[in-house]
Coordinates of C-alpha atoms in Angstrom, one line a residue:
X572 CA 133.3 79.8 -37.4
X573 CA 136.5 80.3 -35.4
X574 CA 136.0 83.9 -34.4
X575 CA 134.0 83.0 -31.3
X576 CA 131.5 85.7 -30.6
X577 CA 128.1 84.6 -29.5
X578 CA 125.8 86.8 -31.4
X579 CA 124.0 83.8 -32.8
X580 CA 123.3 82.2 -29.4
X581 CA 120.5 84.5 -28.3
X582 CA 117.2 85.6 -29.7
X583 CA 116.8 89.3 -30.3
X584 CA 113.8 90.0 -28.1
X585 CA 115.9 91.3 -25.2
X586 CA 113.4 89.9 -22.8
X587 CA 114.7 88.5 -19.5
X588 CA 113.5 85.1 -20.5
X589 CA 115.4 85.1 -23.8
X590 CA 118.8 83.8 -22.7
X591 CA 118.7 80.7 -24.7
X592 CA 121.1 78.0 -23.7
X593 CA 123.4 78.9 -20.8
X594 CA 127.0 77.8 -21.5
X595 CA 127.9 75.0 -19.0
X596 CA 130.7 77.0 -17.4
X597 CA 128.3 79.7 -16.4
X598 CA 125.5 77.3 -15.2
X599 CA 126.4 76.8 -11.5
X600 CA 123.8 74.0 -11.3
X601 CA 126.3 71.9 -13.3
X602 CA 129.1 70.6 -11.0
X603 CA 132.8 71.0 -11.9
X604 CA 133.1 67.2 -12.3
X605 CA 130.7 67.2 -15.2
X606 CA 132.4 70.0 -17.2
X607 CA 135.0 69.6 -20.0
X608 CA 138.5 70.6 -19.0
X609 CA 138.2 73.9 -21.0
X610 CA 134.9 74.7 -19.2
X611 CA 136.5 74.0 -15.8
X612 CA 139.4 76.4 -16.6
X613 CA 136.9 79.0 -17.9
X614 CA 134.8 78.7 -14.7
X615 CA 137.9 78.9 -12.5
X616 CA 139.0 82.1 -14.3
X617 CA 135.6 83.7 -14.0
X618 CA 135.4 82.8 -10.4
X619 CA 138.8 84.2 -9.6
X620 CA 137.9 87.4 -11.5
X621 CA 134.8 87.7 -9.3
X622 CA 132.7 87.4 -12.4
X623 CA 130.9 84.2 -11.3
X624 CA 129.1 83.2 -8.2
X625 CA 128.5 85.5 -5.2
X626 CA 128.9 89.2 -6.0
X627 CA 128.5 88.7 -9.7
X628 CA 124.8 89.3 -10.0
X629 CA 125.2 92.8 -11.4
X630 CA 127.8 91.8 -14.0
X631 CA 126.1 91.2 -17.3
X632 CA 129.4 89.5 -18.3
X633 CA 128.8 86.6 -16.0
X634 CA 125.1 86.0 -15.6
X635 CA 123.5 84.9 -18.8
X636 CA 120.0 85.8 -17.8
X637 CA 121.2 89.3 -16.9
X638 CA 123.1 89.5 -20.1
X639 CA 120.0 88.6 -22.2
X640 CA 117.9 91.0 -20.2
X641 CA 120.4 93.8 -20.8
X642 CA 120.4 93.0 -24.5
X643 CA 123.8 91.3 -24.4
X644 CA 125.4 89.9 -26.4
X645 CA 124.0 91.8 -29.4
X646 CA 122.8 90.9 -32.8
X647 CA 123.7 93.3 -35.6
X648 CA 121.5 92.4 -38.5
X649 CA 120.4 94.9 -41.2
X650 CA 118.5 97.8 -39.8
X651 CA 116.0 98.2 -42.6
X652 CA 116.3 101.7 -44.0
X653 CA 117.1 104.9 -42.3
X654 CA 120.6 106.3 -41.8
X655 CA 122.1 102.8 -41.3
X656 CA 125.7 102.6 -40.1
X657 CA 127.2 99.2 -39.3
X658 CA 123.8 97.5 -39.7
X659 CA 122.0 99.8 -37.3
X660 CA 119.7 102.8 -37.7
X661 CA 121.3 105.5 -35.5
X662 CA 118.5 107.5 -33.9
X663 CA 119.5 110.7 -32.1
X664 CA 117.7 111.7 -29.0
X665 CA 117.5 113.5 -25.6
X666 CA 116.1 111.9 -22.4
X667 CA 116.0 115.1 -20.2
X668 CA 113.5 117.8 -21.2
X669 CA 111.2 120.0 -19.1
X670 CA 107.9 121.7 -20.0
X671 CA 105.3 124.1 -18.4
X672 CA 104.5 121.1 -16.1
X673 CA 107.8 121.7 -14.2
X674 CA 107.9 124.3 -11.5
X675 CA 110.9 125.8 -13.1
X676 CA 109.8 125.2 -16.7
X677 CA 108.2 127.3 -19.4
X678 CA 107.4 125.6 -22.7
X679 CA 104.6 123.4 -24.1
X680 CA 105.4 119.8 -24.9
X681 CA 104.9 120.5 -28.6
X682 CA 107.4 123.4 -28.4
X683 CA 110.1 121.2 -27.0
X684 CA 109.3 118.2 -29.3
X685 CA 109.0 120.4 -32.4
X686 CA 112.3 122.1 -31.9
X687 CA 113.9 118.8 -31.1
X688 CA 112.7 117.4 -34.3
X689 CA 113.7 120.4 -36.3
X690 CA 117.2 120.2 -34.8
X691 CA 117.6 116.6 -35.9
X692 CA 116.3 114.4 -33.1
X693 CA 114.4 111.2 -33.7
X694 CA 113.3 110.6 -30.1
X695 CA 112.7 112.7 -26.9
X696 CA 111.7 112.0 -23.3
X697 CA 109.5 114.6 -21.5
X698 CA 110.8 114.6 -17.9
X699 CA 109.0 117.1 -15.7
X700 CA 110.2 117.3 -12.1
X701 CA 108.8 115.1 -9.3
X702 CA 107.0 117.4 -6.8
X703 CA 103.8 117.6 -4.8
X704 CA 102.0 119.2 -7.7
X705 CA 103.5 116.9 -10.3
X706 CA 102.7 113.7 -8.3
X707 CA 99.1 114.7 -7.7
X708 CA 98.1 116.2 -11.0
X709 CA 101.1 116.8 -13.4
X710 CA 101.6 113.2 -14.5
X711 CA 98.1 113.1 -15.8
X712 CA 97.9 116.6 -17.1
X713 CA 100.9 116.3 -19.3
X714 CA 99.7 113.1 -20.9
X715 CA 97.1 114.5 -23.4
X716 CA 99.8 116.9 -24.6
X717 CA 102.2 114.0 -25.2
X718 CA 99.5 112.0 -27.0
X719 CA 98.7 115.1 -29.2
X720 CA 102.4 115.5 -29.9
X721 CA 102.8 111.9 -31.0
X722 CA 99.9 112.4 -33.4
X723 CA 101.2 115.8 -34.6
X724 CA 104.9 114.6 -35.1
X725 CA 104.7 111.0 -36.2
X726 CA 108.4 111.0 -37.3
X727 CA 109.5 111.8 -33.7
X728 CA 109.2 109.2 -30.9
X729 CA 107.9 111.1 -27.8
X730 CA 108.2 109.2 -24.5
X731 CA 106.5 110.2 -21.3
X732 CA 108.9 110.2 -18.3
X733 CA 109.6 112.2 -15.2
X734 CA 112.7 113.5 -13.4
X735 CA 112.8 111.5 -10.2
X736 CA 114.1 113.1 -7.0
X737 CA 116.2 110.0 -6.1
X738 CA 115.8 109.4 -2.3
X739 CA 119.2 110.3 -0.7
X740 CA 120.7 111.4 -4.0
X741 CA 120.4 113.5 -7.2
X742 CA 117.9 113.4 -10.0
X743 CA 117.2 110.7 -12.6
X744 CA 115.3 110.3 -15.8
X745 CA 112.7 107.6 -15.4
X746 CA 110.6 106.7 -18.5
X747 CA 108.4 103.9 -19.8
X748 CA 107.3 102.5 -23.1
X749 CA 104.0 104.1 -24.3
X750 CA 100.9 102.2 -23.6
X751 CA 97.6 102.1 -21.7
X752 CA 99.3 102.1 -18.3
X753 CA 102.1 104.6 -18.8
X754 CA 100.4 107.3 -16.6
X755 CA 99.3 104.9 -13.9
X756 CA 102.7 103.4 -13.5
X757 CA 104.5 106.7 -13.5
X758 CA 102.0 108.2 -11.1
X759 CA 102.2 105.2 -8.6
X760 CA 106.0 105.3 -8.9
X761 CA 106.3 109.0 -8.2
X762 CA 103.8 109.0 -5.3
X763 CA 105.5 106.1 -3.6
X764 CA 109.2 106.7 -4.3
X765 CA 109.9 110.3 -5.1
X766 CA 112.1 112.0 -2.6
X767 CA 109.7 114.9 -2.2
X768 CA 107.0 112.4 -1.0
X769 CA 109.0 110.6 1.7
X770 CA 108.9 111.4 5.4
X771 CA 111.4 114.2 6.4
X772 CA 112.2 112.0 9.4
X773 CA 113.7 109.2 7.2
X774 CA 117.3 108.3 7.8
X775 CA 119.8 108.3 4.9
X776 CA 119.8 104.5 5.0
X777 CA 116.0 104.4 4.8
X778 CA 116.1 106.8 1.8
X779 CA 118.8 104.8 0.0
X780 CA 116.6 101.7 0.5
X781 CA 113.6 103.5 -1.0
X782 CA 115.7 104.3 -4.1
X783 CA 116.5 100.6 -4.6
X784 CA 112.8 99.7 -4.0
X785 CA 111.7 102.3 -6.6
X786 CA 114.0 100.7 -9.2
X787 CA 112.7 97.2 -8.3
X788 CA 109.1 98.5 -8.6
X789 CA 109.7 99.6 -12.2
X790 CA 111.2 96.1 -13.0
X791 CA 108.1 94.5 -11.5
X792 CA 105.8 96.6 -13.7
X793 CA 107.6 95.4 -16.7
X794 CA 107.5 91.8 -15.6
X795 CA 103.8 92.1 -14.9
X796 CA 103.3 93.5 -18.4
X797 CA 101.9 96.8 -17.1
X798 CA 104.4 98.5 -19.4
X799 CA 106.6 97.1 -22.1
X800 CA 109.8 98.7 -20.8
X801 CA 111.1 101.1 -18.2
X802 CA 114.5 102.8 -17.9
X803 CA 116.4 104.8 -15.3
X804 CA 119.4 107.1 -16.0
X805 CA 121.1 109.2 -13.3
X806 CA 121.1 112.9 -14.2
X807 CA 124.0 115.4 -13.7
X808 CA 125.5 112.8 -11.2
X809 CA 128.5 114.8 -9.9
X810 CA 126.9 118.2 -9.8
X811 CA 126.5 118.3 -6.0
X812 CA 128.6 115.2 -5.1
X813 CA 125.7 113.4 -3.5
X814 CA 125.5 110.3 -5.8
X815 CA 128.1 108.2 -3.9
X816 CA 129.8 105.3 -5.7
X817 CA 128.0 102.7 -3.6
X818 CA 124.6 104.2 -4.4
X819 CA 125.3 104.0 -8.1
X820 CA 126.4 100.4 -7.7
X821 CA 123.2 99.7 -5.6
X822 CA 121.0 101.2 -8.3
X823 CA 122.6 99.1 -11.0
X824 CA 122.3 95.9 -8.8
X825 CA 118.7 96.6 -8.0
X826 CA 117.7 95.8 -11.6
X827 CA 120.2 95.9 -14.5
X828 CA 117.4 95.9 -17.0
X829 CA 116.0 99.2 -15.5
X830 CA 119.0 101.1 -14.1
X831 CA 121.3 101.4 -17.1
X832 CA 123.5 104.5 -16.8
X833 CA 124.0 108.2 -16.3
X834 CA 124.5 111.5 -18.1
X835 CA 128.1 111.6 -19.3
X836 CA 127.6 115.3 -19.7
X837 CA 124.9 117.5 -18.1
X838 CA 122.5 119.8 -19.9
X839 CA 122.5 123.5 -19.3
X840 CA 125.5 123.9 -21.5
X841 CA 124.7 127.4 -22.6
X842 CA 125.3 128.6 -19.0
X843 CA 129.0 128.7 -19.8
X844 CA 128.7 131.3 -22.6
X845 CA 130.7 134.4 -21.4
X846 CA 128.9 137.7 -20.6
X847 CA 127.6 140.0 -21.9
X848 CA 126.4 137.6 -24.7
X849 CA 125.6 134.9 -22.2
X850 CA 125.1 134.0 -18.6
X851 CA 128.8 133.9 -17.8
X852 CA 128.3 130.9 -15.5
X853 CA 129.3 127.3 -15.4
X854 CA 128.5 124.7 -18.1
X855 CA 125.8 122.5 -16.6
X856 CA 125.5 124.8 -13.6
X857 CA 128.4 122.9 -12.2
X858 CA 129.5 125.7 -9.8
X859 CA 128.9 123.9 -6.5
X860 CA 131.0 123.0 -3.5
X861 CA 130.8 120.0 -1.2
X862 CA 128.0 120.1 1.4
X863 CA 127.2 117.9 4.4
X864 CA 125.2 115.7 2.0
X865 CA 128.1 115.1 -0.4
X866 CA 130.1 112.0 -0.5
X867 CA 133.2 113.1 1.5
X868 CA 135.7 111.0 -0.6
X869 CA 135.1 113.0 -3.7
X870 CA 137.9 115.5 -4.6
X871 CA 137.0 119.2 -5.4
X872 CA 137.4 118.5 -9.1
X873 CA 134.2 116.4 -8.9
X874 CA 132.1 119.5 -8.8
X875 CA 133.2 121.0 -12.2
X876 CA 132.8 120.0 -15.8
X877 CA 135.7 118.9 -18.0
X878 CA 135.3 119.8 -21.6
X879 CA 131.6 120.1 -20.8
X880 CA 131.5 116.5 -19.4
X881 CA 130.8 115.3 -15.9
X882 CA 133.9 114.3 -13.8
X883 CA 132.7 110.7 -13.4
X884 CA 132.8 110.2 -17.2
X885 CA 135.6 112.7 -18.2
X886 CA 138.3 111.2 -15.9
X887 CA 140.1 108.3 -17.5
X888 CA 140.5 105.7 -14.7
X889 CA 137.8 107.5 -12.7
X890 CA 134.4 106.5 -11.5
X891 CA 132.8 105.3 -14.8
X892 CA 135.9 103.2 -15.5
X893 CA 135.8 101.7 -12.0
X894 CA 132.3 100.4 -12.9
X895 CA 133.3 99.1 -16.3
X896 CA 136.4 97.4 -14.9
X897 CA 134.1 95.4 -12.6
X898 CA 132.2 94.2 -15.7
X899 CA 129.2 96.3 -14.9
X900 CA 127.3 97.5 -18.0
X901 CA 126.7 101.2 -17.2
X902 CA 126.2 103.6 -20.1
X903 CA 126.6 107.4 -20.6
X904 CA 124.3 109.8 -22.4
X905 CA 124.1 113.5 -23.3
X906 CA 121.0 115.7 -23.0
X907 CA 119.8 119.3 -23.0
X908 CA 118.0 119.5 -19.6
X909 CA 116.0 122.2 -21.3
X910 CA 114.0 124.4 -19.0
X911 CA 114.4 128.0 -20.4
X912 CA 116.4 128.4 -23.6
X913 CA 119.2 130.8 -24.5
X914 CA 118.1 133.7 -26.7
X915 CA 114.4 132.8 -26.4
X916 CA 111.8 135.7 -26.2
X917 CA 109.0 134.3 -24.2
X918 CA 107.8 134.0 -20.5
X919 CA 105.2 132.1 -18.6
X920 CA 101.7 133.1 -19.3
X921 CA 100.1 135.7 -17.0
X922 CA 97.9 134.6 -14.1
X923 CA 99.7 131.2 -13.8
X924 CA 99.1 129.2 -10.6
X925 CA 101.4 126.2 -10.7
X926 CA 100.5 124.8 -7.3
X927 CA 96.8 124.7 -8.1
X928 CA 97.0 123.6 -11.8
X929 CA 100.2 121.6 -12.0
X930 CA 101.3 123.7 -14.9
X931 CA 102.0 127.2 -16.0
X932 CA 99.9 129.0 -18.6
X933 CA 101.1 128.8 -22.1
X934 CA 104.2 131.0 -22.8
X935 CA 103.8 134.5 -24.2
X936 CA 106.0 136.6 -26.4
X937 CA 108.0 139.3 -24.5
X938 CA 110.2 140.9 -27.2
X939 CA 113.1 140.6 -24.8
X940 CA 116.0 138.4 -25.7
X941 CA 117.0 136.1 -22.9
X942 CA 120.8 136.0 -22.8
X943 CA 120.9 134.8 -19.2
X944 CA 119.2 131.4 -19.9
X945 CA 121.4 128.4 -19.4
X946 CA 119.8 125.9 -21.8
X947 CA 119.7 125.0 -25.5
X948 CA 116.7 123.6 -27.3
X949 CA 116.7 119.8 -27.5
X950 CA 119.0 118.7 -30.3
X951 CA 120.7 122.1 -30.7
X952 CA 123.9 121.2 -29.0
X953 CA 124.1 117.6 -27.5
X954 CA 122.7 114.3 -28.7
X955 CA 122.6 110.7 -27.6
X956 CA 122.9 108.4 -30.7
X957 CA 121.3 105.0 -30.3
X958 CA 121.9 102.0 -32.6
X959 CA 118.4 100.8 -33.2
X960 CA 117.1 97.9 -35.2
X961 CA 114.0 99.9 -36.4
X962 CA 112.3 103.2 -35.9
X963 CA 110.2 102.3 -32.8
X964 CA 109.9 103.0 -29.1
X965 CA 110.9 99.5 -28.3
X966 CA 114.0 99.6 -30.5
X967 CA 115.2 102.9 -28.9
X968 CA 114.8 101.4 -25.4
X969 CA 116.5 98.1 -26.4
X970 CA 119.4 100.1 -28.0
X971 CA 119.8 102.2 -24.8
X972 CA 119.6 99.1 -22.6
X973 CA 122.2 97.3 -24.8
X974 CA 124.6 100.3 -24.7
X975 CA 124.7 100.8 -28.4
X976 CA 125.2 104.4 -27.8
X977 CA 127.7 107.2 -28.6
X978 CA 127.3 110.9 -27.7
X979 CA 128.6 114.2 -29.0
X980 CA 128.4 117.9 -28.5
X981 CA 127.9 120.4 -31.3
X982 CA 127.6 117.7 -34.0
X983 CA 131.3 117.0 -33.8
X984 CA 131.1 114.0 -36.1
X985 CA 128.5 112.7 -38.5
X986 CA 128.5 109.0 -37.7
X987 CA 130.5 106.3 -36.0
X988 CA 130.9 102.6 -36.3
X989 CA 133.2 100.8 -33.8
X990 CA 133.6 97.1 -33.5
X991 CA 135.9 94.6 -32.0
X992 CA 136.5 91.3 -33.8
X993 CA 139.0 88.5 -34.1
X994 CA 142.1 89.9 -35.9
X995 CA 141.9 89.5 -39.7
X996 CA 138.2 88.7 -39.8
X997 CA 137.4 90.7 -42.9
X998 CA 133.8 89.7 -43.5
X999 CA 131.3 92.5 -43.8
X1000 CA 129.3 93.5 -40.7
X1001 CA 131.2 91.2 -38.4
X1002 CA 132.4 92.2 -35.0
X1003 CA 130.9 93.2 -31.7
X1004 CA 129.4 96.7 -31.6
X1005 CA 129.3 99.3 -28.8
X1006 CA 127.9 97.8 -25.5
X1007 CA 128.7 94.3 -26.6
X1008 CA 130.8 91.4 -25.3
X1009 CA 133.1 89.5 -27.5
X1010 CA 134.0 86.0 -26.2
X1011 CA 137.2 84.5 -27.6
X1012 CA 139.6 81.7 -26.7
X1013 CA 142.5 82.8 -24.6
X1014 CA 145.5 83.6 -26.8
X1015 CA 143.3 84.8 -29.7
X1016 CA 144.3 88.1 -31.3
X1017 CA 141.6 90.8 -31.5
X1018 CA 141.4 94.2 -33.2
X1019 CA 139.3 97.3 -33.1
X1020 CA 137.9 98.6 -36.4
X1021 CA 136.7 102.2 -36.3
X1022 CA 135.0 104.2 -39.1
X1023 CA 134.0 107.8 -38.5
X1024 CA 132.3 110.0 -41.1
X1025 CA 133.6 113.4 -40.4
X1026 CA 131.3 116.4 -40.3
X1027 CA 130.8 118.2 -43.6
X1028 CA 127.7 120.4 -42.8
X1029 CA 127.5 123.2 -40.4
X1030 CA 126.1 122.6 -36.9
X1031 CA 123.4 124.8 -35.3
X1032 CA 126.0 127.4 -34.4
X1033 CA 126.8 127.7 -38.2
X1034 CA 130.2 126.2 -38.4
X1035 CA 131.5 122.9 -39.6
X1036 CA 133.2 121.2 -36.5
X1037 CA 136.6 119.6 -37.2
X1038 CA 137.6 116.4 -35.4
X1039 CA 141.2 116.7 -34.4
X1040 CA 142.0 113.5 -32.5
X1041 CA 140.5 110.2 -31.4
X1042 CA 141.7 108.3 -28.3
X1043 CA 141.4 104.6 -27.6
X1044 CA 141.0 103.9 -23.9
X1045 CA 141.5 100.4 -22.6
X1046 CA 141.0 98.9 -19.1
X1047 CA 141.4 95.5 -17.6
X1048 CA 138.3 93.7 -16.1
X1049 CA 139.2 92.8 -12.5
X1050 CA 135.8 91.8 -11.1
X1051 CA 133.7 93.3 -8.3
X1052 CA 135.5 95.7 -6.0
X1053 CA 135.8 94.9 -2.3
X1054 CA 135.0 98.5 -1.3
X1055 CA 131.8 99.7 -2.9
X1056 CA 132.7 103.3 -2.7
X1057 CA 135.7 102.8 -5.0
X1058 CA 135.9 105.4 -7.8
X1059 CA 139.2 104.6 -9.5
X1060 CA 140.4 102.1 -12.0
X1061 CA 144.2 102.0 -11.9
X1062 CA 144.6 99.8 -15.0
X1063 CA 142.6 102.0 -17.4
X1064 CA 144.5 104.4 -19.7
X1065 CA 144.7 105.9 -23.2
X1066 CA 146.6 103.3 -25.2
X1067 CA 146.6 105.0 -28.7
X1068 CA 145.7 108.3 -30.2
X1069 CA 144.9 109.0 -33.9
X1070 CA 145.4 112.5 -35.3
X1071 CA 142.9 113.3 -38.0
X1072 CA 144.3 114.7 -41.3
X1073 CA 143.1 118.2 -42.1
X1074 CA 140.4 118.1 -44.8
X1075 CA 139.8 114.4 -44.4
X1076 CA 136.2 113.2 -45.0
X1077 CA 136.5 110.0 -43.1
X1078 CA 138.7 108.3 -40.5
X1079 CA 139.1 104.6 -40.9
X1080 CA 141.5 102.8 -38.5
X1081 CA 142.2 99.3 -37.4
X1082 CA 144.0 98.9 -34.0
X1083 CA 145.5 95.7 -32.9
X1084 CA 144.5 94.8 -29.4
X1085 CA 147.0 91.9 -29.0
X1086 CA 146.4 88.3 -27.9
X1087 CA 143.9 87.9 -25.1
X1088 CA 145.5 87.0 -21.8
X1089 CA 143.1 88.7 -19.5
X1090 CA 139.6 90.2 -19.9
X1091 CA 139.5 93.9 -20.9
X1092 CA 137.2 96.6 -22.2
X1093 CA 137.7 99.6 -24.5
X1094 CA 136.0 102.8 -25.2
X1095 CA 136.6 105.8 -27.5
X1096 CA 136.8 109.5 -27.1
X1097 CA 137.3 112.3 -29.7
X1098 CA 137.9 116.0 -29.5
X1099 CA 138.2 119.2 -31.7
X1100 CA 141.6 119.6 -29.9
X1101 CA 141.0 123.1 -28.8
X1102 CA 141.3 122.6 -25.0
X1103 CA 143.2 119.7 -23.4
X1104 CA 145.3 119.0 -20.4
X1105 CA 146.7 115.9 -18.8
X1106 CA 144.0 113.9 -17.0
X1107 CA 143.5 113.8 -13.3
X1108 CA 145.3 110.4 -13.0
X1109 CA 148.4 111.8 -14.6
X1110 CA 149.9 112.2 -18.1
X1111 CA 150.9 108.5 -18.3
X1112 CA 147.2 107.6 -18.0
X1113 CA 145.7 110.4 -20.1
X1114 CA 148.2 112.8 -21.8
X1115 CA 145.7 115.1 -23.4
X1116 CA 142.3 114.8 -21.7
X1117 CA 139.5 117.4 -21.4
X1118 CA 140.4 120.6 -19.6
X1119 CA 138.8 121.9 -16.5
X1120 CA 136.0 124.4 -17.5
X1121 CA 136.5 127.9 -16.3
X1122 CA 133.4 129.5 -14.7
X1123 CA 132.5 132.6 -16.6
X1124 CA 134.6 131.7 -19.6
X1125 CA 133.4 128.4 -20.9
X1126 CA 132.0 128.8 -24.5
X1127 CA 130.5 125.4 -25.2
X1128 CA 131.0 125.7 -28.9
X1129 CA 134.8 126.2 -28.5
X1130 CA 135.3 122.8 -26.8
X1131 CA 133.6 119.8 -28.5
X1132 CA 134.0 116.1 -27.6
X1133 CA 132.4 112.7 -28.4
X1134 CA 132.4 109.6 -26.2
X1135 CA 131.4 106.0 -27.0
X1136 CA 130.2 103.4 -24.7
X1137 CA 132.4 100.4 -24.1
X1138 CA 133.0 97.0 -25.7
X1139 CA 134.3 94.1 -23.6
X1140 CA 136.5 91.2 -24.7
X1141 CA 136.4 88.1 -22.4
X1142 CA 137.9 84.7 -22.5
X1143 CA 135.6 81.7 -23.1

């Protein structure tokens, strides 16, 4: 074959046991003396890069069983119908949605799911807050509503999850594959591991250990076949500065098949709409300052959004890149975090007793337009697009776990297909997709192929968004960091920008990545070009990155971006 990627080496089940044959260089039970010279040099390289042996457990790039469990490397066969692009069916969704079962929520499950479907979503996760009332009664009480919604809206995949108060840290989405035990597993998880349920006397170290134990518990439920899958994604990670870099690494290491990523942009985007038409606040409610609980190393810029995105994701060479340059698969998503929606005209039903009932009474019409609400309905503004092999719960979870994901705000683009392949390989549907790993011989030239269908229909704000520019961001893979609170990646930068011709219907580019001399990854970003500034690491790293959002004057519709998850290229 000559082009050297390994898509054919693995079955497509994505189960931890599905790794197939382990390449000899990666199988540490095979001594160096029994390897071919090329395998010895490959093993030596991986060792020196920290991608093999001690410290490499969390790198899906080095550990074949972890790679298989995380859905790597990927197949990309035909998707079988739907809106196929690049052999996948791209399913748009939102994994962070609240209902009347949250102490700060309002709507029925069917309200949120029905709006999400109407606004173009294919899947949603209901994530009511962990709390005393939720742990005791809410998990069970919401389930009949979710079952009814699945029946009522068969063309929408409705997952049951919850928003975990991560011990010692922020919030996270936790959700499971539907099944007989979905309620039992979520209930046991919340009662045992939710921050609201732990002793107030716990030390920070004890709480951090409980967070790790919670993620391991979820992995155990999958291995014991209680549920078919479970996923964790950290929500609004930089909002209060309390998700330290080492905690994020620890979550990932606890179980890479469960802890897979974070919100690249928070919900609550309507909060930035200027007064008097809107709340006149901060996008994502990112208007905080450091507290005693914050990680003291974070700069003040951490606590604000940048083009609507979280500082960890928006900074080229920042925290997200520091994880990717270690070879850690860690993906970004976009959600609504919908609680109470902008311009809605309803309120909680009279006589509600949340503590006693675990839910508010059904919403009632007020006739008053809520301009102060910070949220959009699911699907109205942001979406997480998952490359799936079919329309199913399992396929969405597998696609998320595998990192076949791109995100956008305001429907900035219609569709995207990005791949890396051996230069000149012109066969249809070849190449490694988002989230994947391409293994090639050292010295082999590779190229990025990118195809974007530009938007030609209005978004939900009634205008057709116009993509102005696409950036290619590349970073070298340097192996595990010595200091687990590292949040920079000095070798990552924007290497190429493409201006989009006015009136174009499609952007198709091929970018030459050169001959492989050291392992690297790439990711993509695009903008409507309305608000940019040099990135926090300097203009040489990111000449025209997202701009710091201004509290009180941050119209989310006037500043639209898309981001993709990475693709790695490694020597074999």
